[in-house]
PDB file of C-alpha atoms and ligand atoms in Angstrom:
ATOM      1  CA  MET A 198       0.001   0.110   0.015  1.00  0.00           C
ATOM      2  CA  ALA A 199       1.209   3.423  -0.957  1.00  0.00           C
ATOM      3  CA  ASN A 200       2.309   5.761   2.060  1.00  0.00           C
ATOM      4  CA  GLY A 201      -0.493   8.186   2.514  1.00  0.00           C
ATOM      5  CA  ASP A 202      -3.570   5.869   1.841  1.00  0.00           C
ATOM      6  CA  LEU A 203      -6.133   5.380   4.276  1.00  0.00           C
ATOM      7  CA  PRO A 204      -6.641   1.898   5.358  1.00  0.00           C
ATOM      8  CA  ASP A 205      -9.166  -0.150   3.549  1.00  0.00           C
ATOM      9  CA  LYS A 206     -11.120  -0.826   6.537  1.00  0.00           C
ATOM     10  CA  VAL A 207     -11.326  -0.826  10.355  1.00  0.00           C
ATOM     11  CA  LEU A 208     -11.861  -4.248  12.131  1.00  0.00           C
ATOM     12  CA  LEU A 209     -12.949  -4.086  15.741  1.00  0.00           C
ATOM     13  CA  VAL A 210     -12.395  -7.220  17.802  1.00  0.00           C
ATOM     14  CA  GLY A 211     -12.616  -7.979  21.376  1.00  0.00           C
ATOM     15  CA  PHE A 212     -14.807  -9.867  24.179  1.00  0.00           C
ATOM     16  CA  MET A 213     -18.587  -9.644  24.350  1.00  0.00           C
ATOM     17  CA  ALA A 214     -19.446  -6.046  25.715  1.00  0.00           C
ATOM     18  CA  SER A 215     -16.307  -4.608  24.932  1.00  0.00           C
ATOM     19  CA  GLY A 216     -18.006  -1.870  23.067  1.00  0.00           C
ATOM     20  CA  LYS A 217     -17.336  -3.010  19.538  1.00  0.00           C
ATOM     21  CA  SER A 218     -20.554  -2.043  18.049  1.00  0.00           C
ATOM     22  CA  SER A 219     -21.217   1.202  19.668  1.00  0.00           C
ATOM     23  CA  ALA A 220     -17.684   2.677  18.863  1.00  0.00           C
ATOM     24  CA  GLY A 221     -17.957   1.264  15.468  1.00  0.00           C
ATOM     25  CA  LYS A 222     -20.962   2.997  14.862  1.00  0.00           C
ATOM     26  CA  GLU A 223     -19.582   6.267  16.063  1.00  0.00           C
ATOM     27  CA  LEU A 224     -16.479   5.809  13.948  1.00  0.00           C
ATOM     28  CA  SER A 225     -18.121   5.237  10.876  1.00  0.00           C
ATOM     29  CA  SER A 226     -20.299   8.073  11.138  1.00  0.00           C
ATOM     30  CA  ARG A 227     -17.079  10.276  11.647  1.00  0.00           C
ATOM     31  CA  LEU A 228     -15.457   8.533   8.710  1.00  0.00           C
ATOM     32  CA  GLY A 229     -18.362   8.646   6.249  1.00  0.00           C
ATOM     33  CA  TRP A 230     -17.901   4.802   6.088  1.00  0.00           C
ATOM     34  CA  ASP A 231     -20.365   1.779   6.394  1.00  0.00           C
ATOM     35  CA  PHE A 232     -20.728   0.188   9.406  1.00  0.00           C
ATOM     36  CA  GLN A 233     -21.160  -3.675   9.627  1.00  0.00           C
ATOM     37  CA  ASP A 234     -21.696  -5.933  12.564  1.00  0.00           C
ATOM     38  CA  PHE A 235     -21.155  -9.745  12.358  1.00  0.00           C
ATOM     39  CA  ASP A 236     -24.081 -10.783  14.595  1.00  0.00           C
ATOM     40  CA  THR A 237     -26.460  -8.151  12.993  1.00  0.00           C
ATOM     41  CA  VAL A 238     -25.910  -9.611   9.424  1.00  0.00           C
ATOM     42  CA  ILE A 239     -25.936 -13.300  10.781  1.00  0.00           C
ATOM     43  CA  SER A 240     -29.275 -12.847  12.728  1.00  0.00           C
ATOM     44  CA  ALA A 241     -30.846 -11.198   9.679  1.00  0.00           C
ATOM     45  CA  ARG A 242     -29.726 -14.061   7.092  1.00  0.00           C
ATOM     46  CA  ALA A 243     -30.819 -16.672   9.518  1.00  0.00           C
ATOM     47  CA  GLY A 244     -34.041 -14.736  10.472  1.00  0.00           C
ATOM     48  CA  LYS A 245     -33.639 -15.446  13.928  1.00  0.00           C
ATOM     49  CA  SER A 246     -31.556 -13.848  16.965  1.00  0.00           C
ATOM     50  CA  ILE A 247     -28.150 -15.040  18.031  1.00  0.00           C
ATOM     51  CA  SER A 248     -29.686 -16.536  21.135  1.00  0.00           C
ATOM     52  CA  ARG A 249     -32.121 -18.914  19.019  1.00  0.00           C
ATOM     53  CA  ILE A 250     -29.323 -19.858  16.624  1.00  0.00           C
ATOM     54  CA  PHE A 251     -27.288 -21.110  19.629  1.00  0.00           C
ATOM     55  CA  ALA A 252     -30.386 -22.777  21.118  1.00  0.00           C
ATOM     56  CA  GLU A 253     -31.924 -24.390  17.779  1.00  0.00           C
ATOM     57  CA  ASP A 254     -28.714 -25.168  15.567  1.00  0.00           C
ATOM     58  CA  GLY A 255     -25.978 -25.122  18.076  1.00  0.00           C
ATOM     59  CA  GLU A 256     -22.680 -23.156  18.357  1.00  0.00           C
ATOM     60  CA  ALA A 257     -21.113 -25.087  15.459  1.00  0.00           C
ATOM     61  CA  GLU A 258     -23.640 -24.108  13.097  1.00  0.00           C
ATOM     62  CA  PHE A 259     -23.667 -20.395  14.506  1.00  0.00           C
ATOM     63  CA  ARG A 260     -19.503 -20.396  13.814  1.00  0.00           C
ATOM     64  CA  HIS A 261     -20.223 -21.917  10.245  1.00  0.00           C
ATOM     65  CA  LEU A 262     -22.588 -18.734   9.607  1.00  0.00           C
ATOM     66  CA  GLU A 263     -20.136 -16.384  11.210  1.00  0.00           C
ATOM     67  CA  SER A 264     -17.127 -17.719   9.089  1.00  0.00           C
ATOM     68  CA  GLY A 265     -19.419 -16.998   5.723  1.00  0.00           C
ATOM     69  CA  VAL A 266     -20.228 -13.684   6.947  1.00  0.00           C
ATOM     70  CA  ALA A 267     -16.743 -12.852   8.240  1.00  0.00           C
ATOM     71  CA  GLU A 268     -15.237 -13.702   4.768  1.00  0.00           C
ATOM     72  CA  GLU A 269     -17.813 -11.429   3.074  1.00  0.00           C
ATOM     73  CA  LEU A 270     -17.697  -8.306   5.500  1.00  0.00           C
ATOM     74  CA  LEU A 271     -13.767  -8.393   5.244  1.00  0.00           C
ATOM     75  CA  ALA A 272     -13.622  -8.109   1.494  1.00  0.00           C
ATOM     76  CA  ARG A 273     -15.533  -4.657   1.889  1.00  0.00           C
ATOM     77  CA  SER A 274     -13.716  -1.376   1.426  1.00  0.00           C
ATOM     78  CA  ASP A 275     -14.476   1.928   3.411  1.00  0.00           C
ATOM     79  CA  THR A 276     -16.386   0.039   6.100  1.00  0.00           C
ATOM     80  CA  VAL A 277     -15.884  -0.278   9.843  1.00  0.00           C
ATOM     81  CA  VAL A 278     -16.388  -3.906  10.527  1.00  0.00           C
ATOM     82  CA  ALA A 279     -17.358  -5.071  14.311  1.00  0.00           C
ATOM     83  CA  SER A 280     -16.575  -8.827  14.617  1.00  0.00           C
ATOM     84  CA  GLY A 281     -18.562 -11.335  17.157  1.00  0.00           C
ATOM     85  CA  GLY A 282     -16.578 -11.707  20.316  1.00  0.00           C
ATOM     86  CA  GLY A 283     -15.613 -15.372  19.532  1.00  0.00           C
ATOM     87  CA  TRP A 284     -14.657 -14.982  16.116  1.00  0.00           C
ATOM     88  CA  PRO A 285     -10.791 -14.020  16.345  1.00  0.00           C
ATOM     89  CA  ALA A 286     -10.191 -17.262  18.193  1.00  0.00           C
ATOM     90  CA  GLN A 287     -11.628 -19.496  15.526  1.00  0.00           C
ATOM     91  CA  PRO A 288      -9.372 -21.615  13.330  1.00  0.00           C
ATOM     92  CA  GLY A 289      -8.311 -19.400  10.223  1.00  0.00           C
ATOM     93  CA  ALA A 290      -9.906 -16.361  11.169  1.00  0.00           C
ATOM     94  CA  TRP A 291      -7.019 -13.999  10.992  1.00  0.00           C
ATOM     95  CA  LYS A 292      -6.033 -15.488   7.645  1.00  0.00           C
ATOM     96  CA  MET A 293      -8.957 -13.662   6.405  1.00  0.00           C
ATOM     97  CA  VAL A 294      -8.263 -10.081   7.569  1.00  0.00           C
ATOM     98  CA  PRO A 295      -6.433  -8.200   4.512  1.00  0.00           C
ATOM     99  CA  GLU A 296      -3.240  -6.436   5.044  1.00  0.00           C
ATOM    100  CA  ASP A 297      -4.554  -2.795   4.742  1.00  0.00           C
ATOM    101  CA  THR A 298      -7.135  -3.589   7.248  1.00  0.00           C
ATOM    102  CA  LEU A 299      -6.589  -1.524  10.545  1.00  0.00           C
ATOM    103  CA  SER A 300      -7.510  -3.703  13.383  1.00  0.00           C
ATOM    104  CA  VAL A 301      -7.868  -2.772  17.101  1.00  0.00           C
ATOM    105  CA  TRP A 302      -8.513  -4.892  20.154  1.00  0.00           C
ATOM    106  CA  LEU A 303     -11.063  -3.056  22.509  1.00  0.00           C
ATOM    107  CA  GLU A 304      -9.736  -4.753  25.910  1.00  0.00           C
ATOM    108  CA  VAL A 305     -12.031  -5.086  28.730  1.00  0.00           C
ATOM    109  CA  SER A 306     -11.789  -7.505  31.877  1.00  0.00           C
ATOM    110  CA  ALA A 307     -14.171 -10.293  32.221  1.00  0.00           C
ATOM    111  CA  ALA A 308     -15.731  -8.647  35.237  1.00  0.00           C
ATOM    112  CA  VAL A 309     -16.560  -5.399  33.416  1.00  0.00           C
ATOM    113  CA  ALA A 310     -17.866  -7.409  30.690  1.00  0.00           C
ATOM    114  CA  VAL A 311     -20.137  -9.594  32.635  1.00  0.00           C
ATOM    115  CA  ARG A 312     -21.542  -6.489  34.220  1.00  0.00           C
ATOM    116  CA  ARG A 313     -22.201  -4.671  30.995  1.00  0.00           C
ATOM    117  CA  ALA A 314     -23.701  -7.839  29.442  1.00  0.00           C
ATOM    118  CA  SER A 315     -26.159  -8.160  32.386  1.00  0.00           C
ATOM    119  CA  GLU A 316     -27.299  -4.467  31.802  1.00  0.00           C
ATOM    120  CA  GLN A 317     -27.839  -4.898  28.157  1.00  0.00           C
ATOM    121  CA  GLY A 318     -30.142  -8.021  28.773  1.00  0.00           C
ATOM    122  CA  PRO A 319     -29.890 -11.899  27.829  1.00  0.00           C
ATOM    123  CA  THR A 320     -28.760 -11.639  24.244  1.00  0.00           C
ATOM    124  CA  ARG A 321     -25.546 -13.537  24.934  1.00  0.00           C
ATOM    125  CA  PRO A 322     -26.003 -17.119  25.142  1.00  0.00           C
ATOM    126  CA  LEU A 323     -22.153 -17.832  26.101  1.00  0.00           C
ATOM    127  CA  LEU A 324     -22.847 -15.403  29.233  1.00  0.00           C
ATOM    128  CA  ASP A 325     -26.141 -16.936  30.145  1.00  0.00           C
ATOM    129  CA  GLY A 326     -26.730 -18.683  33.250  1.00  0.00           C
ATOM    130  CA  GLY A 327     -24.519 -20.373  35.965  1.00  0.00           C
ATOM    131  CA  ASP A 328     -21.185 -18.647  37.165  1.00  0.00           C
ATOM    132  CA  VAL A 329     -20.998 -16.188  34.601  1.00  0.00           C
ATOM    133  CA  THR A 330     -17.942 -14.634  35.884  1.00  0.00           C
ATOM    134  CA  GLU A 331     -15.843 -17.732  36.184  1.00  0.00           C
ATOM    135  CA  ARG A 332     -17.148 -18.720  32.466  1.00  0.00           C
ATOM    136  CA  ALA A 333     -16.188 -15.302  31.209  1.00  0.00           C
ATOM    137  CA  THR A 334     -12.922 -15.259  32.713  1.00  0.00           C
ATOM    138  CA  ALA A 335     -12.005 -18.564  31.333  1.00  0.00           C
ATOM    139  CA  LEU A 336     -13.264 -17.734  27.867  1.00  0.00           C
ATOM    140  CA  LEU A 337     -11.274 -14.282  27.991  1.00  0.00           C
ATOM    141  CA  LEU A 338      -8.126 -16.376  28.961  1.00  0.00           C
ATOM    142  CA  GLY A 339      -8.493 -18.614  26.038  1.00  0.00           C
ATOM    143  CA  ARG A 340      -8.969 -15.541  23.485  1.00  0.00           C
ATOM    144  CA  GLU A 341      -6.423 -13.219  24.810  1.00  0.00           C
ATOM    145  CA  ALA A 342      -3.765 -14.413  22.342  1.00  0.00           C
ATOM    146  CA  SER A 343      -6.041 -14.224  19.471  1.00  0.00           C
ATOM    147  CA  TYR A 344      -7.287 -10.605  20.300  1.00  0.00           C
ATOM    148  CA  ARG A 345      -3.712  -9.591  20.611  1.00  0.00           C
ATOM    149  CA  ARG A 346      -3.203 -10.456  16.889  1.00  0.00           C
ATOM    150  CA  ALA A 347      -4.972  -6.871  16.171  1.00  0.00           C
ATOM    151  CA  ARG A 348      -2.465  -4.126  15.011  1.00  0.00           C
ATOM    152  CA  TYR A 349      -3.459  -1.852  17.924  1.00  0.00           C
ATOM    153  CA  THR A 350      -5.131  -2.273  21.249  1.00  0.00           C
ATOM    154  CA  LEU A 351      -7.251   0.280  23.215  1.00  0.00           C
ATOM    155  CA  ASP A 352      -8.618   0.028  26.707  1.00  0.00           C
ATOM    156  CA  SER A 353     -12.280  -0.093  26.761  1.00  0.00           C
ATOM    157  CA  GLU A 354     -12.724   0.463  30.382  1.00  0.00           C
ATOM    158  CA  GLN A 355     -10.656   3.911  30.178  1.00  0.00           C
ATOM    159  CA  TYR A 356     -12.422   4.925  27.071  1.00  0.00           C
ATOM    160  CA  GLY A 357     -16.153   5.275  26.274  1.00  0.00           C
ATOM    161  CA  PRO A 358     -17.718   4.981  22.614  1.00  0.00           C
ATOM    162  CA  LEU A 359     -16.866   8.397  21.547  1.00  0.00           C
ATOM    163  CA  GLU A 360     -13.452   8.602  23.030  1.00  0.00           C
ATOM    164  CA  LEU A 361     -12.525   5.061  21.385  1.00  0.00           C
ATOM    165  CA  ALA A 362     -13.809   6.613  17.935  1.00  0.00           C
ATOM    166  CA  ASP A 363     -11.522   9.553  18.746  1.00  0.00           C
ATOM    167  CA  GLU A 364      -8.442   7.063  19.455  1.00  0.00           C
ATOM    168  CA  ILE A 365      -9.060   5.328  16.316  1.00  0.00           C
ATOM    169  CA  VAL A 366      -9.335   8.168  14.025  1.00  0.00           C
ATOM    170  CA  LYS A 367      -5.760   9.216  15.406  1.00  0.00           C
ATOM    171  CA  LEU A 368      -4.758   5.601  14.642  1.00  0.00           C
ATOM    172  CA  ILE A 369      -5.824   6.321  11.161  1.00  0.00           C
ATOM    173  CA  LYS A 370      -4.126   9.278  10.992  1.00  0.00           C
ATOM    174  CA  GLU A 371      -0.929   7.636  12.117  1.00  0.00           C
ATOM    175  CA  TRP A 372      -1.249   4.924   9.567  1.00  0.00           C
ATOM    176  CA  THR A 373      -1.498   7.508   6.896  1.00  0.00           C
ATOM    177  CA  ASN A 374       1.775   9.356   7.788  1.00  0.00           C
TER     178      ASN A 374
HETATM  179  C1  LIG B 512     -19.858 -14.388  21.082  1.00  0.00           C
HETATM  180  C2  LIG B 512     -20.134 -13.240  21.102  1.00  0.00           C
HETATM  181  C3  LIG B 512     -21.154 -12.513  20.556  1.00  0.00           C
HETATM  182  C4  LIG B 512     -21.887 -13.368  19.373  1.00  0.00           C
HETATM  183  C5  LIG B 512     -22.264 -14.671  20.171  1.00  0.00           C
HETATM  184  C6  LIG B 512     -20.897 -15.295  20.442  1.00  0.00           C
HETATM  185  C7  LIG B 512     -18.580 -15.284  21.521  1.00  0.00           C
HETATM  186  O1  LIG B 512     -20.939 -11.215  20.009  1.00  0.00           O
HETATM  187  O2  LIG B 512     -21.109 -13.490  18.351  1.00  0.00           O
HETATM  188  O3  LIG B 512     -23.060 -14.641  21.286  1.00  0.00           O
HETATM  189  O4  LIG B 512     -18.437 -16.198  21.388  1.00  0.00           O
HETATM  190  O5  LIG B 512     -17.814 -14.303  22.391  1.00  0.00           O
HETATM  191  P1  LIG B 512     -20.656  -9.855  20.816  1.00  0.00           P
HETATM  192  O6  LIG B 512     -19.202  -9.843  21.147  1.00  0.00           O
HETATM  193  O7  LIG B 512     -21.046  -8.737  19.908  1.00  0.00           O
HETATM  194  O8  LIG B 512     -21.459  -9.787  22.061  1.00  0.00           O
END
């Protein structure tokens, strides 16, 4: 890519409730780019909620749908893409990410993710029931290495969605210099 070019797209990764969708929407409106969210597209295609896909079809089928949607959305240009929290840890996921993608890990602790997710309601099957904090801690631990593959990391506890968008705009400026 020639020096001075913008990244082709921005990819946001991170654990559930790390703020990918809210920061992504804000960023896309600042850039005048499209915003795409894996889960929204998966759910629209399947004609049912993510929770129902997990309950009726199982996680393996969800991951299959997710992989197809990822391949498609990561081929877009001038787009801010929010992945699902589990996608970066799926085999082959990062191979789908083109070189000229500015990827950002929005980092959040398991405790804060669980608190935010409970405030947002029961939309996340992997955080439903049982000892949620224990499960989230184990999931996050298993996924951290895959999130770390993003080019940049931002602290989603320190920054709200508007500030995250500000920080990513700065990263885009750094990229183009
Ligand atoms: C998942 C995260 C969810 C959604 C699904 C599975 C995960 O997305 O894709 O419930 O495995 O962490 P969000 O990160 O947008 O909540």
